[in-house]
XYZ file of C-alpha atoms in Angstrom:
400
model
C -5.124 -2.228 -35.978
C -3.187 -4.589 -33.714
C -4.573 -5.503 -30.312
C -3.220 -3.691 -27.278
C -0.419 -5.565 -25.518
C -1.544 -6.343 -21.979
C 0.775 -6.928 -19.046
C 0.612 -10.678 -18.362
C -0.094 -11.092 -14.662
C 0.239 -14.019 -12.278
C -0.980 -13.986 -8.683
C 0.368 -15.611 -5.540
C -2.283 -15.909 -2.827
C -5.864 -14.711 -3.021
C -7.589 -18.091 -3.222
C -11.179 -18.907 -2.300
C -12.010 -17.363 1.081
C -9.366 -14.622 0.908
C -10.355 -10.932 0.884
C -7.581 -8.898 -0.684
C -6.933 -11.145 -3.696
C -10.329 -10.405 -5.188
C -9.732 -6.686 -4.657
C -6.400 -6.867 -6.494
C -7.950 -8.767 -9.379
C -10.843 -6.332 -9.737
C -8.468 -3.371 -9.646
C -6.026 -4.954 -12.076
C -8.646 -5.537 -14.769
C -10.544 -2.255 -14.413
C -8.507 -0.380 -17.037
C -7.765 -3.267 -19.382
C -4.009 -2.860 -18.862
C -3.379 -6.376 -17.513
C -4.427 -9.954 -18.190
C -4.380 -12.654 -15.510
C -2.679 -15.687 -17.071
C -1.778 -17.928 -14.116
C -1.916 -18.182 -10.341
C -0.698 -19.973 -7.257
C -3.783 -18.954 -5.346
C -3.520 -21.418 -2.472
C -1.260 -24.147 -1.101
C -4.358 -26.335 -1.421
C -4.305 -27.418 -5.069
C -8.053 -27.928 -5.204
C -8.604 -24.381 -3.933
C -6.081 -22.987 -6.412
C -7.689 -24.771 -9.363
C -11.193 -23.801 -8.241
C -10.123 -20.160 -7.938
C -8.406 -20.192 -11.309
C -11.239 -21.865 -13.169
C -13.670 -19.295 -11.732
C -11.377 -16.715 -13.340
C -11.394 -18.547 -16.707
C -7.915 -20.030 -16.246
C -7.209 -23.585 -17.298
C -6.152 -26.017 -14.576
C -2.628 -26.294 -16.034
C -2.057 -22.590 -15.303
C -2.964 -23.038 -11.618
C -0.424 -24.085 -8.994
C -0.173 -24.890 -5.305
C 3.463 -23.742 -5.108
C 4.597 -20.291 -6.227
C 8.146 -21.483 -7.009
C 6.772 -24.095 -9.390
C 4.593 -21.449 -11.021
C 7.490 -19.050 -11.539
C 9.782 -21.767 -12.852
C 7.196 -23.255 -15.207
C 5.738 -19.998 -16.433
C 9.161 -18.540 -17.245
C 10.315 -21.636 -19.109
C 12.662 -23.117 -16.498
C 10.237 -25.979 -16.011
C 8.140 -27.819 -18.557
C 6.971 -25.703 -21.490
C 3.577 -24.112 -21.166
C 3.272 -23.897 -24.905
C 1.869 -20.377 -24.818
C 4.756 -17.984 -25.579
C 2.380 -15.111 -26.340
C 0.755 -15.532 -22.948
C 3.886 -15.863 -20.802
C 4.121 -14.433 -17.295
C 5.537 -10.883 -17.042
C 4.484 -9.647 -13.607
C 3.513 -11.292 -10.330
C 1.013 -9.877 -7.833
C 1.793 -10.920 -4.242
C -1.232 -11.004 -1.932
C -0.017 -13.458 0.711
C 0.638 -12.873 4.431
C 3.669 -10.677 5.125
C 6.169 -13.428 5.958
C 6.346 -14.671 2.356
C 6.406 -11.313 0.540
C 10.172 -11.010 0.185
C 10.869 -14.639 -0.728
C 8.317 -14.571 -3.548
C 9.487 -11.147 -4.759
C 13.153 -12.211 -4.805
C 12.367 -15.366 -6.773
C 10.372 -13.373 -9.322
C 12.914 -10.569 -9.683
C 15.773 -13.042 -10.123
C 13.837 -14.350 -13.148
C 13.250 -10.848 -14.559
C 9.583 -10.814 -13.520
C 8.070 -7.537 -12.321
C 6.480 -7.469 -8.856
C 3.503 -5.657 -7.359
C 3.191 -6.484 -3.669
C 0.874 -5.836 -0.758
C 2.315 -3.769 2.072
C 4.271 -3.965 4.282
C 7.055 -5.238 2.042
C 8.196 -7.893 4.518
C 8.725 -8.734 8.168
C 12.117 -7.075 8.719
C 14.122 -4.173 7.365
C 17.106 -6.432 6.726
C 15.202 -8.729 4.363
C 13.756 -5.766 2.472
C 17.309 -4.400 2.128
C 18.250 -7.701 0.478
C 15.321 -7.237 -1.898
C 16.466 -3.697 -2.722
C 19.975 -4.954 -3.443
C 18.566 -7.529 -5.854
C 16.475 -4.857 -7.590
C 19.476 -2.577 -8.032
C 20.537 -3.073 -11.625
C 17.691 -5.496 -12.373
C 15.404 -5.107 -15.367
C 12.458 -5.943 -13.115
C 10.324 -3.253 -11.479
C 8.749 -3.335 -8.011
C 5.584 -1.636 -6.742
C 4.040 -1.564 -3.268
C 0.272 -1.200 -2.964
C -0.151 1.742 -0.624
C -3.705 2.073 -1.842
C -4.433 5.540 -0.521
C -1.756 7.060 -2.739
C -4.060 6.186 -5.636
C -6.780 8.628 -4.555
C -7.051 11.849 -6.611
C -7.610 14.110 -3.616
C -4.506 12.805 -1.856
C -2.534 14.083 -4.840
C -4.455 17.361 -4.653
C -3.540 17.646 -0.966
C 0.134 17.106 -1.791
C -0.120 19.792 -4.477
C -1.733 22.342 -2.148
C 0.689 21.623 0.711
C 3.575 22.459 -1.626
C 2.258 25.937 -2.493
C 3.881 29.056 -1.027
C 0.432 30.354 -0.099
C -0.074 27.338 2.183
C 3.146 28.092 4.027
C 5.629 25.615 5.486
C 4.017 22.494 6.950
C 4.063 22.714 10.739
C 1.767 19.980 12.060
C 0.264 16.687 10.896
C -2.429 14.645 12.645
C -3.321 11.240 11.189
C -5.761 8.744 12.708
C -6.498 5.308 11.292
C -8.989 3.388 13.410
C -10.952 0.181 12.883
C -13.017 -1.981 15.219
C -12.701 -5.449 13.723
C -10.239 -6.730 16.364
C -12.237 -5.450 19.344
C -12.851 -9.125 20.137
C -10.457 -12.056 19.783
C -11.508 -13.209 16.337
C -8.284 -15.201 16.062
C -9.823 -17.629 18.571
C -13.054 -17.874 16.606
C -11.645 -19.282 13.373
C -11.005 -16.013 11.503
C -8.146 -16.617 9.049
C -7.484 -12.888 8.680
C -7.271 -12.337 12.430
C -5.211 -15.485 12.899
C -2.296 -14.499 10.699
C -2.446 -10.770 11.396
C -2.002 -11.377 15.139
C 0.808 -13.914 14.639
C 4.312 -12.326 14.722
C 5.759 -15.193 12.677
C 3.463 -14.361 9.765
C 2.693 -10.672 10.235
C 6.064 -9.390 11.424
C 7.001 -7.250 14.432
C 3.892 -5.052 14.412
C 0.169 -5.793 14.319
C -2.130 -2.808 13.850
C 0.874 -0.579 13.223
C 2.049 -2.910 10.462
C -1.384 -3.381 8.923
C -2.800 0.144 8.985
C -0.139 2.288 10.673
C 2.037 1.682 7.626
C -0.675 3.283 5.461
C -0.856 6.295 7.779
C 2.933 6.662 7.663
C 3.025 6.607 3.851
C 0.198 9.135 3.638
C 2.005 11.564 5.961
C 5.247 11.390 4.015
C 3.556 11.631 0.628
C 1.313 14.642 1.298
C 4.030 16.598 3.120
C 6.756 15.469 0.689
C 8.993 14.979 3.727
C 10.445 11.927 5.455
C 9.543 10.968 9.006
C 12.863 10.952 10.866
C 12.110 10.193 14.534
C 9.259 9.034 16.734
C 8.107 8.221 20.228
C 5.655 5.315 20.148
C 3.589 3.211 22.506
C 2.043 0.001 21.187
C -0.257 -2.238 23.195
C -2.921 -4.914 23.027
C -6.352 -5.034 24.602
C -5.792 -8.741 25.345
C -2.984 -10.166 27.450
C -2.570 -13.216 25.212
C -2.612 -11.356 21.873
C 0.996 -11.393 20.704
C 0.956 -8.233 18.581
C -0.303 -4.698 19.068
C -3.897 -3.923 18.203
C -3.634 -0.308 19.368
C -0.921 2.318 19.273
C 0.052 5.933 18.932
C 3.199 7.836 18.065
C 4.510 11.359 18.126
C 6.864 12.052 15.254
C 9.066 14.629 13.587
C 9.565 15.247 9.884
C 12.729 16.323 8.106
C 11.051 19.602 7.145
C 10.742 20.523 10.847
C 7.062 19.674 11.288
C 5.759 17.562 14.159
C 2.819 15.229 14.273
C 0.817 12.470 15.899
C -0.250 9.128 14.457
C -2.883 6.780 15.880
C -3.398 3.276 14.502
C -5.932 1.092 16.297
C -8.103 -1.906 15.440
C -10.027 -2.090 18.719
C -12.184 1.014 18.233
C -15.561 -0.713 18.407
C -17.961 0.567 15.764
C -15.294 2.103 13.525
C -15.066 0.694 10.019
C -12.105 2.078 8.074
C -11.753 5.501 9.603
C -8.635 7.050 8.101
C -8.377 10.820 8.518
C -5.418 13.109 7.936
C -5.047 16.801 8.760
C -2.050 18.799 7.544
C -1.432 22.320 8.845
C 0.756 24.910 7.161
C 1.592 28.430 8.269
C -1.482 29.875 6.570
C -4.009 27.066 6.129
C -4.955 23.513 6.980
C -6.105 20.513 4.933
C -8.411 17.681 5.962
C -9.171 14.428 4.093
C -11.293 11.445 5.123
C -10.869 8.099 3.356
C -14.518 7.213 3.894
C -15.497 10.374 1.985
C -12.566 10.374 -0.438
C -13.862 12.768 -3.091
C -13.739 15.742 -0.705
C -10.676 17.679 0.453
C -11.320 20.617 2.782
C -8.937 23.570 2.944
C -9.355 26.081 5.788
C -7.379 29.310 5.557
C -6.359 31.399 8.539
C -9.064 34.048 8.813
C -12.016 31.788 8.116
C -12.110 31.142 4.359
C -13.083 27.516 3.698
C -12.545 25.926 0.281
C -14.035 22.521 -0.483
C -12.143 20.757 -3.265
C -14.109 18.003 -4.994
C -12.878 15.167 -7.188
C -14.086 14.934 -10.759
C -12.657 14.888 -14.264
C -14.402 18.225 -14.878
C -12.959 20.000 -11.824
C -10.100 22.560 -11.640
C -7.613 20.228 -9.950
C -3.887 19.747 -10.328
C -2.726 17.627 -13.247
C -1.815 14.634 -11.058
C -5.227 14.580 -9.370
C -7.097 14.917 -12.659
C -5.133 11.999 -14.108
C -6.595 9.815 -11.347
C -10.206 10.958 -11.781
C -12.273 8.721 -14.025
C -15.715 10.347 -13.982
C -17.329 13.804 -13.883
C -18.005 15.272 -10.459
C -20.872 13.792 -8.481
C -20.118 10.205 -9.523
C -18.560 8.475 -6.506
C -15.152 6.887 -6.939
C -13.397 5.068 -4.137
C -11.243 2.182 -3.006
C -11.296 -0.002 -6.111
C -10.628 2.947 -8.400
C -7.705 4.082 -6.231
C -6.316 0.545 -6.246
C -6.796 0.416 -10.015
C -4.833 3.648 -10.393
C -1.828 1.833 -8.911
C -2.164 -1.120 -11.279
C -2.702 1.140 -14.276
C 0.284 3.316 -13.391
C 2.537 0.313 -12.827
C 1.526 -1.334 -16.106
C 2.114 1.915 -17.984
C 5.487 2.415 -16.300
C 6.578 -1.026 -17.479
C 5.322 -0.488 -21.028
C 6.975 2.951 -21.225
C 10.264 1.849 -19.662
C 10.107 4.317 -16.768
C 10.415 3.764 -13.020
C 7.360 3.269 -10.788
C 8.120 6.591 -9.068
C 8.037 8.403 -12.417
C 4.522 7.025 -12.853
C 3.515 8.102 -9.331
C 3.616 4.577 -7.890
C 5.256 3.681 -4.546
C 8.123 1.213 -4.831
C 11.164 -0.123 -3.014
C 12.134 3.246 -1.503
C 8.739 3.404 0.203
C 9.098 -0.262 1.186
C 12.369 0.459 2.996
C 11.049 3.530 4.783
C 7.899 1.695 5.815
C 9.864 -1.131 7.420
C 12.231 1.324 9.096
C 9.197 3.132 10.540
C 7.737 -0.103 11.926
C 10.991 -1.270 13.473
C 11.557 2.152 15.062
C 7.999 2.145 16.476
C 8.449 -1.302 18.014
C 11.870 -0.394 19.442
C 10.541 2.861 20.901
C 7.573 1.154 22.521
C 9.808 -1.516 24.039
C 11.943 1.313 25.456
C 9.032 3.035 27.235
C 8.321 5.395 24.357
C 11.854 6.738 24.029
C 12.489 8.973 21.027
C 13.966 6.753 18.308
C 15.506 7.627 14.957
C 13.962 6.112 11.829
C 16.955 4.828 9.907
C 15.819 3.991 6.413
C 18.582 2.999 3.979
C 19.007 5.201 0.940
C 18.555 3.817 -2.565
C 20.298 4.551 -5.823
C 18.873 6.912 -8.461
C 17.325 4.021 -10.403
C 15.246 3.104 -7.336
C 14.346 6.625 -6.263
C 10.945 6.951 -4.611
C 8.099 9.476 -4.648
C 9.670 12.029 -2.314
C 11.781 14.740 -3.903
């Protein structure tokens, strides 16, 4: 029996001292669908080599410049002499300002891309990326992690049932406390770039975690957010980007909602909660207790849906459960579901959306949401349309 062909993965970013790179790597290898073959982990060559060698990579597969990595590993530079181990997909885990440049370079070479969100720092640059993807053989995925959770798919399934009734109201809160003090002045690398508009983009907390809340709303309701009234602010006069914000919004299906995204809620860890109300029932899901989805029907009946490969869940939720009920699954497993789905989509020749993975359509809508929120806030909370460009059928996203 021949060995399974693994998707050959390279990583840009995620060197020693970085948080999210290690998460990506753990998620990517959990299902044995990918193999890390090279990396430009840091602009500091010593850091990049140290990171790579800790991951069993040879020094000649480690780079300080992503462009050199892409050129060399795809044969445009000096031969790597390992044709059976050549780069096929790049994982981008850098600050937001470099996402699009790296993705465009990779896609132009026919290399698949899986990228941290948000997709970039402006809608216009993400539109350029979408144009490059149109007609390309390369695929693109965006790591909206929470769309990898089984019970988020179960919530989407229930919200679509006639018995639930049309969705009328959505309330989503995503609060953290890690920026309650000015860590950017205390040497924190994470705080430093996330509060810098040149590296993070036009939004701070809204870009970092509000983008997750936005994607969750659209996915569960299967409806696009089309307008909002937002107010973004900072707890510190000299912090350049928002660390706190809220928005009222409307959906194309006629529902209304509220969204809070704040990183100054002292004591909160990663408190993401969404409640979706239909005509006949409501749903509630908490990221910090992800295996439970609560459904409350009008009249008092409460149904607690639990994750587990042995539970009566919808097909899409079951496909994302790895263990029998009572065995906790969480963030890494959800992240791994995205990597597994993307690798399988590539091997099967289908689009990311067909595998249940967010892609360029979600990237465009996410950037349109952020730009509308910033514009609304700058205009004293005026109602602002969210104008996300449409994509062709080959780039169709997760919303029907």
